[in-house]
XYZ file of C-alpha atoms in Angstrom:
362
model
C -19.135 -10.810 -18.477
C -21.203 -12.872 -20.323
C -23.709 -15.731 -18.897
C -24.171 -18.994 -19.907
C -27.289 -20.376 -21.118
C -28.723 -23.805 -19.396
C -30.183 -25.096 -22.819
C -27.127 -25.008 -24.997
C -26.800 -27.771 -27.013
C -22.708 -28.621 -27.188
C -21.859 -30.164 -30.407
C -20.494 -33.694 -30.937
C -17.767 -32.747 -32.368
C -16.836 -30.565 -29.052
C -18.188 -33.801 -26.835
C -14.514 -35.680 -27.469
C -17.062 -38.555 -27.508
C -17.319 -39.475 -23.861
C -19.403 -42.116 -24.375
C -17.127 -44.504 -26.925
C -14.210 -43.737 -24.385
C -16.349 -44.948 -21.736
C -17.346 -48.241 -23.337
C -13.768 -48.819 -24.588
C -12.918 -48.497 -20.840
C -15.528 -50.856 -19.895
C -14.284 -53.279 -22.416
C -10.959 -53.055 -22.330
C -11.892 -53.601 -18.180
C -13.342 -56.919 -18.962
C -9.470 -58.173 -19.626
C -7.760 -56.243 -17.319
C -9.802 -56.824 -13.857
C -10.190 -60.296 -12.586
C -13.990 -61.264 -12.036
C -14.514 -60.418 -8.655
C -13.007 -56.706 -9.354
C -15.846 -56.691 -11.697
C -18.619 -57.681 -10.125
C -17.757 -55.179 -7.580
C -18.118 -52.606 -10.032
C -20.918 -53.910 -11.526
C -22.736 -53.404 -7.831
C -21.490 -50.206 -7.156
C -21.976 -48.551 -10.430
C -19.185 -47.441 -11.002
C -18.047 -44.766 -13.956
C -15.708 -45.522 -16.283
C -14.163 -42.715 -18.277
C -11.413 -42.933 -20.859
C -8.807 -39.691 -19.333
C -6.714 -38.195 -21.710
C -4.502 -41.735 -22.690
C -7.536 -43.680 -22.497
C -6.954 -45.268 -26.203
C -2.799 -45.732 -25.508
C -1.788 -49.338 -24.840
C -4.933 -51.267 -25.535
C -4.547 -54.599 -24.877
C -0.888 -54.749 -22.985
C -0.952 -56.881 -20.226
C 0.692 -54.286 -18.260
C -1.685 -51.722 -18.316
C -2.200 -49.689 -15.364
C -5.112 -50.223 -13.471
C -7.832 -47.469 -13.272
C -7.921 -44.473 -11.166
C -11.011 -44.799 -8.796
C -12.033 -42.037 -6.523
C -15.395 -41.408 -4.885
C -17.398 -38.139 -4.949
C -20.247 -36.706 -3.858
C -22.499 -39.095 -6.096
C -20.337 -42.389 -6.011
C -17.028 -44.179 -7.337
C -15.358 -42.769 -10.632
C -13.090 -44.666 -12.678
C -10.382 -42.877 -14.909
C -8.153 -44.900 -17.446
C -5.463 -42.476 -16.833
C -4.139 -38.901 -15.247
C -7.278 -36.131 -16.699
C -4.417 -33.581 -17.755
C -6.905 -30.600 -19.407
C -8.799 -29.866 -16.098
C -11.696 -27.393 -15.843
C -12.444 -26.443 -12.102
C -16.042 -23.944 -11.986
C -15.745 -23.259 -8.258
C -12.961 -21.275 -6.013
C -12.721 -23.764 -2.960
C -11.716 -26.698 -5.401
C -9.419 -24.335 -7.982
C -7.310 -23.524 -4.419
C -7.302 -27.071 -4.418
C -6.021 -28.323 -7.442
C -3.668 -24.880 -7.485
C -1.886 -26.266 -4.374
C -1.599 -29.473 -5.852
C 0.679 -28.325 -8.434
C -1.992 -28.312 -11.293
C -3.042 -25.565 -13.375
C -6.449 -25.815 -14.783
C -7.141 -24.689 -18.450
C -10.733 -23.092 -17.278
C -11.628 -21.361 -14.136
C -14.301 -19.202 -13.043
C -14.152 -15.451 -12.103
C -10.745 -15.249 -11.993
C -10.796 -11.597 -11.278
C -12.268 -11.975 -8.015
C -10.269 -15.285 -6.952
C -7.411 -12.919 -7.007
C -9.027 -10.091 -4.682
C -10.759 -12.525 -2.432
C -9.203 -15.658 -2.151
C -5.313 -14.318 -3.211
C -3.937 -17.501 -2.134
C -2.603 -19.610 -3.595
C -1.715 -17.068 -6.762
C -3.387 -17.716 -9.843
C -1.233 -18.158 -13.207
C -1.615 -15.829 -15.707
C -5.191 -15.028 -17.208
C -6.226 -16.102 -20.827
C -8.730 -13.108 -21.971
C -11.955 -14.321 -24.082
C -9.775 -12.921 -27.219
C -6.957 -15.512 -26.702
C -4.368 -13.359 -25.105
C -2.759 -13.310 -22.165
C -1.935 -10.969 -19.086
C 1.246 -11.957 -18.839
C 3.403 -13.371 -21.987
C 6.256 -14.522 -20.415
C 4.195 -17.529 -18.390
C 3.112 -20.299 -20.509
C 0.731 -21.671 -18.137
C -2.661 -20.018 -18.640
C -6.327 -20.261 -17.282
C -9.275 -19.228 -18.971
C -12.342 -17.718 -17.628
C -14.831 -19.419 -18.140
C -17.709 -17.372 -16.584
C -19.424 -17.192 -13.244
C -19.538 -19.947 -10.607
C -23.303 -20.045 -10.768
C -23.761 -19.826 -14.580
C -20.463 -20.543 -16.501
C -20.112 -20.693 -20.369
C -20.704 -23.672 -21.403
C -19.494 -23.045 -24.630
C -16.302 -21.965 -23.667
C -15.890 -25.171 -21.403
C -16.342 -27.116 -24.130
C -14.015 -25.329 -27.043
C -11.410 -26.037 -23.814
C -11.551 -29.612 -24.883
C -11.311 -30.822 -21.037
C -10.714 -34.216 -19.667
C -12.616 -33.683 -16.492
C -14.554 -30.859 -15.221
C -14.761 -30.590 -10.961
C -17.977 -28.836 -9.753
C -19.595 -27.960 -6.202
C -22.703 -26.758 -4.955
C -23.167 -24.091 -7.172
C -23.348 -26.073 -10.110
C -25.139 -28.485 -8.940
C -28.152 -27.759 -11.508
C -26.071 -28.143 -14.525
C -24.177 -31.689 -13.810
C -26.355 -33.316 -16.663
C -25.130 -30.241 -19.140
C -21.562 -30.377 -18.203
C -21.467 -34.764 -18.163
C -22.392 -33.814 -22.337
C -18.706 -32.182 -22.390
C -16.662 -34.118 -20.223
C -16.521 -36.922 -17.000
C -17.982 -34.701 -13.888
C -16.506 -34.790 -10.206
C -18.952 -33.480 -8.236
C -17.371 -32.598 -4.725
C -19.617 -30.209 -2.973
C -19.226 -28.378 0.520
C -20.499 -25.876 3.061
C -23.752 -27.253 3.310
C -25.654 -26.409 7.384
C -24.716 -30.827 7.492
C -21.107 -30.362 6.641
C -18.156 -30.206 9.271
C -16.538 -27.861 6.407
C -12.846 -28.473 7.270
C -13.126 -32.349 7.858
C -15.125 -32.150 4.274
C -12.207 -29.800 2.663
C -9.676 -32.118 4.059
C -11.378 -34.826 2.390
C -11.753 -33.465 -1.060
C -8.562 -32.454 -1.102
C -7.212 -36.414 -0.383
C -9.595 -37.389 -3.204
C -8.196 -35.081 -5.786
C -4.378 -35.842 -5.148
C -5.995 -39.691 -5.910
C -7.300 -38.553 -9.244
C -4.199 -36.570 -10.053
C -1.585 -38.559 -8.746
C -0.266 -35.846 -6.235
C -0.416 -38.197 -2.966
C 2.509 -37.790 -1.314
C 2.372 -33.887 -2.240
C -0.869 -33.725 -0.169
C 0.219 -36.098 2.483
C 2.785 -33.634 3.490
C 0.972 -30.394 2.768
C -1.410 -31.718 5.261
C 1.827 -32.812 7.479
C 2.980 -29.265 7.526
C -0.348 -27.947 7.664
C -1.061 -29.452 11.166
C 2.695 -28.704 12.322
C 1.920 -25.406 11.737
C -1.435 -25.404 13.975
C 0.657 -26.782 16.520
C 3.231 -24.196 16.488
C 1.091 -21.096 16.376
C -1.289 -22.730 18.943
C 1.974 -22.627 21.400
C 2.847 -18.961 20.237
C -0.672 -17.704 20.622
C -1.224 -19.351 24.508
C 1.871 -17.894 25.510
C 1.193 -14.228 24.939
C -2.957 -14.533 25.309
C -3.000 -17.102 27.459
C -5.154 -20.403 27.374
C -8.620 -20.340 25.179
C -8.191 -16.705 24.721
C -11.909 -16.014 23.221
C -11.897 -14.461 20.080
C -14.731 -13.924 16.877
C -13.558 -13.259 13.874
C -16.035 -11.858 11.260
C -16.337 -10.169 8.059
C -18.606 -7.001 7.920
C -21.460 -6.857 5.382
C -21.833 -3.131 5.139
C -21.544 -0.687 8.158
C -24.323 -2.000 10.693
C -23.910 -5.475 10.304
C -21.773 -8.295 10.081
C -21.151 -11.899 9.380
C -20.147 -14.360 12.322
C -19.061 -17.995 11.517
C -20.570 -21.355 12.784
C -19.496 -24.299 15.005
C -19.139 -25.879 10.648
C -17.266 -23.157 9.245
C -13.367 -23.526 8.318
C -12.973 -20.751 10.726
C -14.301 -22.471 13.770
C -12.417 -25.235 12.602
C -9.121 -22.964 12.769
C -10.116 -21.848 15.602
C -10.292 -25.157 17.160
C -6.899 -25.963 16.453
C -5.501 -22.925 17.860
C -6.989 -23.707 20.767
C -9.093 -20.429 21.021
C -12.239 -20.085 22.221
C -15.288 -19.422 20.254
C -16.334 -16.010 21.580
C -19.751 -16.096 20.608
C -20.729 -20.009 19.241
C -23.481 -20.196 16.275
C -25.528 -23.326 15.321
C -24.761 -24.879 11.795
C -25.782 -23.140 8.752
C -25.443 -23.258 5.100
C -21.794 -21.532 4.611
C -20.988 -21.634 8.008
C -22.432 -18.065 8.499
C -25.195 -16.237 9.643
C -25.937 -12.494 9.673
C -26.522 -10.220 12.643
C -26.537 -6.296 13.660
C -23.071 -5.103 14.444
C -24.396 -3.748 17.586
C -25.381 -6.763 19.081
C -21.602 -7.273 19.718
C -21.537 -4.751 22.317
C -21.644 -6.948 25.017
C -17.951 -8.798 23.850
C -15.781 -7.016 26.533
C -13.770 -9.383 26.972
C -13.084 -10.991 23.672
C -10.332 -10.680 20.705
C -12.534 -9.102 17.441
C -10.498 -9.810 13.983
C -12.457 -8.804 10.780
C -11.583 -10.426 7.654
C -10.321 -8.210 4.375
C -11.324 -7.175 1.706
C -13.959 -4.406 3.012
C -14.838 -1.224 1.010
C -15.826 0.301 3.585
C -13.658 -0.209 6.536
C -12.587 3.695 6.663
C -16.047 4.700 6.957
C -16.875 1.984 9.556
C -14.198 3.127 11.883
C -14.876 6.647 11.888
C -18.691 5.528 13.174
C -19.997 6.365 16.360
C -20.938 2.624 16.505
C -17.386 1.342 16.276
C -16.002 3.812 18.746
C -18.890 2.733 20.943
C -18.070 -1.296 21.127
C -15.692 -1.853 24.626
C -13.580 -4.058 22.566
C -12.581 -0.961 20.048
C -12.156 1.187 23.382
C -9.941 -1.612 24.741
C -7.940 -2.318 21.434
C -8.877 -5.567 20.872
C -10.224 -5.207 17.497
C -7.772 -5.582 14.233
C -8.088 -6.561 10.654
C -7.275 -9.758 9.066
C -5.185 -9.377 5.669
C -7.531 -10.994 2.886
C -7.878 -14.632 3.232
C -10.315 -16.807 2.011
C -12.909 -18.847 4.501
C -14.990 -20.782 2.017
C -11.882 -22.615 0.746
C -10.083 -25.967 0.506
C -7.654 -27.353 2.883
C -4.696 -24.991 2.829
C -6.830 -22.252 2.832
C -7.189 -23.458 6.832
C -3.584 -22.907 6.871
C -3.505 -19.522 5.558
C -6.329 -18.454 7.727
C -4.445 -19.811 11.034
C -1.561 -17.453 9.999
C -3.804 -14.519 9.031
C -5.427 -14.928 12.602
C -2.678 -15.624 14.561
C -0.511 -12.811 12.589
C -3.196 -10.275 13.749
C -3.333 -11.772 17.433
C -0.020 -11.675 18.290
C 0.104 -8.029 16.343
C -2.710 -6.769 18.713
C -0.171 -8.112 21.676
C 2.714 -6.501 20.701
C 0.463 -3.292 20.599
C -1.046 -3.204 24.299
């Protein structure tokens, strides 16, 4: 997959005149917004963006108020709901798909299908303009990698908004020359990743006019947490000790830290983290698999995919672990733990599915 060059100069014709649209939006706001609101916007440095229909209905008294959201850098205003969306990180891609929005572009689509899985991604459009599913009109163009997206390909999609996260922090200025940028990073050591994911979900719902859908999904998620918590308490007893992890290779694992989405899910399910770790970037820490030898009374769950699973299970190291000998280890179907709000629901379902399957096997 070709890498983007950070010094790509986007031609004016592809930039969709964001500066002109922003100026027009600001000018219209002078007539449509009361003086106190204009003063507040000026004091906060509100960024005004035209959106898809910024020039429609100019001068009409019933013109809707701008959409205002806050991203990591401040308040942004859009004159209308963005229609053509490019998403540059998987957690944000998941969020917009959950809101019923198919982006025109996103990165590493094959990897998303293998690692994230839910929600499913619509058909993928190849670089030649073809699609892997000709019966599906909603197609997504692969725009390269998350760390180095292809700027020319993004510009060619004529987006109304580009959604970015921490891997794109050094590209914000270059991307802003193509279209308005909304920056929603997560998974720093200082982030409570579960809470940040929910906040991002509500922010994107406001941007795309899907607030009611988001509210319903969040209510359903917390209702599901409560159901699973009751089931797990009945099957395993209160506050069962659980260690979810991912294998890095056959000798080391990634354990989840206190600030991870996995830990958020354990807390919601009434489970106890069997090996608490201090907050770290991405909410993970690497350790040798042999260091887990003392976990005699914990349930250990390892999240798939793990290409060396068969080799690991046949190893002497695996067979020596007390939780293996006691039948307290199970795989967890692929689910993404660096994702958005709804990934936590899928993670809870997958954890509970494995733990209840373990109980049934005893």
